[in-house]
Coordinates of C-alpha atoms in Angstrom, one line a residue:
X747 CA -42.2 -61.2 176.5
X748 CA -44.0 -64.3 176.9
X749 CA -42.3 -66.3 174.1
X750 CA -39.6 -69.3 173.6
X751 CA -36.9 -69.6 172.1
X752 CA -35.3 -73.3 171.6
X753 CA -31.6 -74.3 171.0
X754 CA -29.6 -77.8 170.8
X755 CA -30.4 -79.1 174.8
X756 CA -31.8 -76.2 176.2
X757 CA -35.3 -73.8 175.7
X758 CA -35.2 -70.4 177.1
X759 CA -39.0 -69.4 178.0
X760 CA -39.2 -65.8 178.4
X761 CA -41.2 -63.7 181.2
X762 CA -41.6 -59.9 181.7
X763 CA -38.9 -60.1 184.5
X764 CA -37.1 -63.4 184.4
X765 CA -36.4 -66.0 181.9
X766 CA -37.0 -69.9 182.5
X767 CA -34.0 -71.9 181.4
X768 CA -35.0 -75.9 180.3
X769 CA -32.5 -78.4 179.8
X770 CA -33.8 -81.2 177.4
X771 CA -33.0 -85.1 178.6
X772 CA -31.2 -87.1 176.1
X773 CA -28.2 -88.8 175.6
X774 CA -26.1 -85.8 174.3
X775 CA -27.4 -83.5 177.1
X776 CA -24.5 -82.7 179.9
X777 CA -25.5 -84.7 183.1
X778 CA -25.3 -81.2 184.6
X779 CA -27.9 -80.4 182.7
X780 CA -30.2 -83.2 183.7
X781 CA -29.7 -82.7 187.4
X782 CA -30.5 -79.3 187.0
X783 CA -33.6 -79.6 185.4
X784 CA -34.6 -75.8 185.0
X785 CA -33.5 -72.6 186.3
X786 CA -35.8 -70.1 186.8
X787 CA -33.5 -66.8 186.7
X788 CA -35.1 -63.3 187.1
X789 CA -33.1 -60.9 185.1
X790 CA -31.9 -58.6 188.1
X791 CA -29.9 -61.3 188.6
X792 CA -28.0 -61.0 184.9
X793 CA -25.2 -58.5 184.6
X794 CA -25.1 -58.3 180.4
X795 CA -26.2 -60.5 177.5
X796 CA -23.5 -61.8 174.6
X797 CA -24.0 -62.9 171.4
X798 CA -20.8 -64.6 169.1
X799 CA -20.4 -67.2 166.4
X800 CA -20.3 -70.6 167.5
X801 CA -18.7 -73.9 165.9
X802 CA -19.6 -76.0 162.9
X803 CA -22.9 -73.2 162.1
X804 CA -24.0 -72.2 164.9
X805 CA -24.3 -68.8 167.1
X806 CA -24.5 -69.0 171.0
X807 CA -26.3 -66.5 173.0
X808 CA -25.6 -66.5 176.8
X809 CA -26.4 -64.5 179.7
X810 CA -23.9 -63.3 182.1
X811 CA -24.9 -63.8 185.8
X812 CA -24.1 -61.0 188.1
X813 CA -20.9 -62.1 190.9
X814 CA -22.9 -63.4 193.8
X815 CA -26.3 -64.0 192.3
X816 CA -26.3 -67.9 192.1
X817 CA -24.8 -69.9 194.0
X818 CA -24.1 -73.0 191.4
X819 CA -22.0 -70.3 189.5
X820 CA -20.1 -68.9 192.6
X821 CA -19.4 -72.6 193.8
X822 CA -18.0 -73.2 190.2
X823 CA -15.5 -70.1 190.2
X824 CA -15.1 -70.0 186.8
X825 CA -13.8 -74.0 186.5
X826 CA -17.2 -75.1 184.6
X827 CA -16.4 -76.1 180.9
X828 CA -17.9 -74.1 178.2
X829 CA -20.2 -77.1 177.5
X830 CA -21.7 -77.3 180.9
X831 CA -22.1 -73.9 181.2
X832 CA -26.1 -73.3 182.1
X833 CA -26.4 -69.5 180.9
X834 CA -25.7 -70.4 177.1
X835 CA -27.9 -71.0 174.5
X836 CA -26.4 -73.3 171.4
X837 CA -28.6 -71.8 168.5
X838 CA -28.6 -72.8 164.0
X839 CA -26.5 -69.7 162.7
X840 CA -29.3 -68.9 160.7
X841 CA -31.6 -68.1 164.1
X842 CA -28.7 -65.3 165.1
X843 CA -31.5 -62.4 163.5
X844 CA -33.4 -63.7 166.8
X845 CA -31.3 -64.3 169.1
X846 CA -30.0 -60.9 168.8
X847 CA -33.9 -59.8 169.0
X848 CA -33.8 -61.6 172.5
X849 CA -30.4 -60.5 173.6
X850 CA -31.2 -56.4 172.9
X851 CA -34.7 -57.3 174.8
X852 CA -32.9 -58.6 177.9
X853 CA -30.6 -55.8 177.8
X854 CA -33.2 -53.6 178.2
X855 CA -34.5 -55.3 181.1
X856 CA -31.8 -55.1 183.3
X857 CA -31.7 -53.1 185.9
X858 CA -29.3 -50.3 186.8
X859 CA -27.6 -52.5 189.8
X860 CA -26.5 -54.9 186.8
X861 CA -23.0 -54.2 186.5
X862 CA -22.4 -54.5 190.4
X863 CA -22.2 -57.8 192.7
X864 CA -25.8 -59.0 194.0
X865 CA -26.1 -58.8 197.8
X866 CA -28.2 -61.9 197.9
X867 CA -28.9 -65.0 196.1
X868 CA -31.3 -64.4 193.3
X869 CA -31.3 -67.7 191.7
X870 CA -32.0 -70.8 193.6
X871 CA -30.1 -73.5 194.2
X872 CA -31.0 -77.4 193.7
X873 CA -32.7 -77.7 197.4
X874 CA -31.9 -80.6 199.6
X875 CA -31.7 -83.4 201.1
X876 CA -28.6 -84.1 198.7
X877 CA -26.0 -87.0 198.9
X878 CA -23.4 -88.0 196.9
X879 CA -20.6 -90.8 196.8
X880 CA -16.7 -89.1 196.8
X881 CA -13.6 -91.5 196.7
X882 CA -12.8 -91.5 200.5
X883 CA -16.5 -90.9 201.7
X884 CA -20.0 -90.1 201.4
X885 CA -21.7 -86.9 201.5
X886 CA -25.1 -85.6 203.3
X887 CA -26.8 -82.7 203.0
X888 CA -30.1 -82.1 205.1
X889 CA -30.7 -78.5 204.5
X890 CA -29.4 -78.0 208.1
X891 CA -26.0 -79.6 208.6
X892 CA -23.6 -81.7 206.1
X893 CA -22.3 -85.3 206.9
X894 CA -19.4 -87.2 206.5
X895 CA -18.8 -91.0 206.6
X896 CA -16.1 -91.8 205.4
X897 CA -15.5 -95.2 203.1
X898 CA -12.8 -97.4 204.9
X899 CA -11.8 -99.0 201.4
X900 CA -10.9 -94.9 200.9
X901 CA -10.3 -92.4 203.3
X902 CA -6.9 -92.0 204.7
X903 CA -5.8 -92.6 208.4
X904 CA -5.9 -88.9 209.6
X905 CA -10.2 -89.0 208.4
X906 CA -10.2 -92.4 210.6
X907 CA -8.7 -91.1 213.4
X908 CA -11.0 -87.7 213.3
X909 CA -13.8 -89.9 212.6
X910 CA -17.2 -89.8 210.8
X911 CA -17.8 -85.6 210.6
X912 CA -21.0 -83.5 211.1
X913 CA -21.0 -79.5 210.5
X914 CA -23.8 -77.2 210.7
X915 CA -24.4 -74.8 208.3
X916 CA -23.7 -72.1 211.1
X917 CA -20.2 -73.5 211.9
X918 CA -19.1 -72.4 208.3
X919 CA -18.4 -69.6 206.2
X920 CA -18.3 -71.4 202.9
X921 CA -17.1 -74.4 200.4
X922 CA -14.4 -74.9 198.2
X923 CA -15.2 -76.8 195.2
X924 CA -12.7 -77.8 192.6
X925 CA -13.7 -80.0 189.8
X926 CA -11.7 -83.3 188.6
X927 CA -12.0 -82.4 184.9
X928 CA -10.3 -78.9 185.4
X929 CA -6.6 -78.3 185.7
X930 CA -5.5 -75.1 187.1
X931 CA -8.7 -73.8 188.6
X932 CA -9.0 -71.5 191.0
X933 CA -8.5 -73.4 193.9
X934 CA -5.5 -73.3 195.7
X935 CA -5.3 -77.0 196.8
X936 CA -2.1 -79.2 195.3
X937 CA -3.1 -81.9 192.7
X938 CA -3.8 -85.4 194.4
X939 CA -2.3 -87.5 191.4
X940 CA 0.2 -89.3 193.5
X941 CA -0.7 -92.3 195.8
X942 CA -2.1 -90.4 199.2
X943 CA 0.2 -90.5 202.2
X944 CA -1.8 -92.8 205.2
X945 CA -4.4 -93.8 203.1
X946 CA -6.3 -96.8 203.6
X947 CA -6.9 -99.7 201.7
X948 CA -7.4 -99.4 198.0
X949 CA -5.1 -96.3 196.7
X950 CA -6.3 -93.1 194.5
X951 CA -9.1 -92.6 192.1
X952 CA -7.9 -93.2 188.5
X953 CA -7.5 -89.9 187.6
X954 CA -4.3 -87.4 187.0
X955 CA -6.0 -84.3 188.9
X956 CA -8.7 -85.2 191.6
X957 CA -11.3 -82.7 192.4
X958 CA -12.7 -82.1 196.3
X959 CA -15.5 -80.3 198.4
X960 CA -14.0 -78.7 201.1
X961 CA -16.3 -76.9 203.9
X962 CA -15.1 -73.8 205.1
X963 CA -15.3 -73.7 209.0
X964 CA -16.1 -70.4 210.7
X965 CA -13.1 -71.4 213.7
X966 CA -10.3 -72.4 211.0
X967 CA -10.6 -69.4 209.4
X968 CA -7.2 -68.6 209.8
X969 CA -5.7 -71.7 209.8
X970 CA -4.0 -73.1 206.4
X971 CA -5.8 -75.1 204.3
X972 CA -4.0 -78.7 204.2
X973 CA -4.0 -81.5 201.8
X974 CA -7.6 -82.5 201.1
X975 CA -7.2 -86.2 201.2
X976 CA -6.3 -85.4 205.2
X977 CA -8.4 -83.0 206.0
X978 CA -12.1 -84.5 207.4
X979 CA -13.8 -80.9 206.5
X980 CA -12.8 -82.5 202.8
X981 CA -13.9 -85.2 200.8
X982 CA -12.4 -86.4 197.5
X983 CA -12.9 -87.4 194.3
X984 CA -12.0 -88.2 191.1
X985 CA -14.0 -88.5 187.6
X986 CA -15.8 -91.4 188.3
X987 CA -16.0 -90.5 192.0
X988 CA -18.3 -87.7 193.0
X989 CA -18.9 -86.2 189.6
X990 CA -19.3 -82.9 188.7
X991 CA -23.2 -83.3 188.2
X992 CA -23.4 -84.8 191.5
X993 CA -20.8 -82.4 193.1
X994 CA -21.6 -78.9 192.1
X995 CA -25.1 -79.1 192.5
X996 CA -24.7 -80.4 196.7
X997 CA -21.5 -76.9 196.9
X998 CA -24.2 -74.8 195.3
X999 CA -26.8 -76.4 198.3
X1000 CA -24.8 -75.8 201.0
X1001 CA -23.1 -72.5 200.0
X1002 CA -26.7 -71.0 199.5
X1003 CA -27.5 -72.0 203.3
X1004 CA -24.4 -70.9 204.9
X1005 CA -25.3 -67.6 203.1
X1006 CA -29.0 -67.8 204.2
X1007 CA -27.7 -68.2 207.8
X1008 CA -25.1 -65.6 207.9
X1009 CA -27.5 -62.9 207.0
X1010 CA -30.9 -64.8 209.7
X1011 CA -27.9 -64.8 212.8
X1012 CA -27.2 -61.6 214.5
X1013 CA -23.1 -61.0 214.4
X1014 CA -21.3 -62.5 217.2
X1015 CA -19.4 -60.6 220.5
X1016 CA -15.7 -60.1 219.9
X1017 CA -14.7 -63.6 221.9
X1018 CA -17.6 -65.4 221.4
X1019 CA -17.3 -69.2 221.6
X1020 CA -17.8 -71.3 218.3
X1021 CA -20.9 -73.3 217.9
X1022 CA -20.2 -76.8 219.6
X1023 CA -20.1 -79.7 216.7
X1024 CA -23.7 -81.3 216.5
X1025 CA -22.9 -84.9 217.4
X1026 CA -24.0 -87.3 214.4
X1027 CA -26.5 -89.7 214.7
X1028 CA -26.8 -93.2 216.2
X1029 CA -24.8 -95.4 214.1
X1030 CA -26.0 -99.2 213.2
X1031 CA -24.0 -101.5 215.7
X1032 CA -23.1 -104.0 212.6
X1033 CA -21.6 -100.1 211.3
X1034 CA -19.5 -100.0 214.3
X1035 CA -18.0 -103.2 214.6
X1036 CA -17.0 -103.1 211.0
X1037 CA -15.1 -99.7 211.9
X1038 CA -13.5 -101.1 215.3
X1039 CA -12.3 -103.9 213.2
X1040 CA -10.9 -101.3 210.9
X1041 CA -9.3 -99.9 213.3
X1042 CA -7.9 -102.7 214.5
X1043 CA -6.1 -103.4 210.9
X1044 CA -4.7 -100.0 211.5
X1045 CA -3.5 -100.1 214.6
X1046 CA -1.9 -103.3 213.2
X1047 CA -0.1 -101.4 210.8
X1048 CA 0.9 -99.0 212.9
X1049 CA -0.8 -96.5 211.8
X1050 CA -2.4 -95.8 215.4
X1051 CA -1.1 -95.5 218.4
X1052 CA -2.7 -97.7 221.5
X1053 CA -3.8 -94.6 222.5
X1054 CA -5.2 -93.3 219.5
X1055 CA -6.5 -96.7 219.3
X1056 CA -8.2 -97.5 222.0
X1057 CA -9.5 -93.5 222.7
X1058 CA -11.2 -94.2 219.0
X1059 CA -12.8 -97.3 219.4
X1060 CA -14.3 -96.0 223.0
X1061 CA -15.6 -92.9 221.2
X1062 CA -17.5 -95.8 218.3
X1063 CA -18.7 -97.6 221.2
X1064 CA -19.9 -95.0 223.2
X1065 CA -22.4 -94.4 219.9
X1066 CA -24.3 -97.6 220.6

């Protein structure tokens, strides 16, 4: 089609087979939005087109992806508000003659696999390296593996004690995301809004209903999923902890890669070991001591036993 068509925040740029989603940058854009840049989404990878009145004069045209097509959208499951939803297109009421022009021309693009799940990825997700700040911890994604190091003014006792965490994209099957600003998502965890059990120093995020990225790993699969705040394949945060622009993006990251992997590796034997944990890398000895004396102040507390204790602060020394 070759043309553009441009709403409040966002220009659609059509092609012959995809459509180029832009998100302006401005005070009133979503942050979202801003991280995401553009989108680039070939229209194999859209499952219908809608077109409905909007609020206060306006009409809002939006694309429907196809289950399993992008990554940011599966890592969402359905918890994204309507505001920060990328597929939609904010138009005046009086442009609703063309958007319906462009809706009937997508409709006619899509192909006859539309209305079934897409086998693969077909739009990309925001690549790495990625990091962002959660309540308890910080979070690292190289493209390859994702990092833990957890915040000693944050993380509870039980993330001490299991220590800074590495996983390889190999080692999991998937991420749970659930976002702080949603209540009742999709995600099975329990709310966080009372004061965590064994935390450390400094309490809960200010916030009624914390949100988490939890990674999936291939040899818990059938294991229960515990409270996030003490499980160190989680990290949590709140609304101004880990934010859902800073969040989402890094679930869709890593989600696309355990993907990617699944479908490079050959399927394991019936018995087959696990991947052994990648050890992390070598930590700052300033780093260190600043943990061991954390330790300490926990073993103090008795929140440690002297073995727990002293097993932990051989396994910190022994990264020097």
């Amino acid at each position: 089609m070759g043309d553009v068509l441009a709403g409040f925040q966002t220009v659609w740029e059509f092609d012959t087979d995809s459509v180029l989603i832009r998100f302006e940058r401005g005070i009133r854009t979503p942050k979202l939005f801003q991280a995401l840049g553009e989108r680039h989404v070939p229209y194999e990878a859209l499952s219908a087109v809608e077109l409905a009145p909007g609020k206060r004069g306006t009409v809002v045209l939006r694309a429907v992806p196809r289950p399993g097509a992008d990554p940011l959208m599966d890592a969402a499951d359905g918890q994204l508000k309507e505001a920060y939803d990328p597929y939609r297109l904010v138009l005046p009421a009086e442009r609703e003659t063309l958007a319906d022009y462009y809706a009937d021309q997508i409709r006619a693009a899509l192909g006859p696999a539309a209305g079934t799940p897409a086998e693969t990825y077909l739009v990309a997700a925001p690549p790495p390296p990625m990091s962002f700040k959660a309540y308890d911890g910080k979070a690292s994604f190289d493209g390859k593996a994702v990092s833990f190091r957890w915040f000693w003014t944050g993380a509870s006792s039980a993330k001490w004690k299991a220590g800074d965490q590495r996983f390889r994209v190999d080692e999991l099957t998937g991420v749970e995301w659930r976002s702080p600003e949603s209540r009742g998502s999709a995600s099975t965890a329990p709310k966080e809004s009372t004061p965590k059990e064994g935390s450390a120093k400094g309490g809960s995020p200010k916030s009624g209903n914390n949100g988490h990225l939890r990674l999936l790993e291939r040899s818990a699969e059938d294991q229960p999923a515990g409270r996030p705040d003490q499980d160190p394949a989680a990290v949590v945060f709140g609304m101004g902890y880990g934010l859902v622009h800073q969040s989402l993006p890094f679930a869709a990251a890593v989600l696309e890669a355990v993907r990617a992997s699944a479908s490079a590796s050959a399927p394991c034997a019936d018995g087959a070991p696990a991947p052994a944990r990648t050890p992390g890398p070598r930590r700052d000895p300033a780093d260190i001591a600043d943990r061991i004396r954390h330790l300490g102040e926990l073993h103090t507390a008795g929140l440690l036993t002297d073995d727990e204790f002293s097993a932990k602060k051989a396994e910190l020394l022994a990264e020097l």
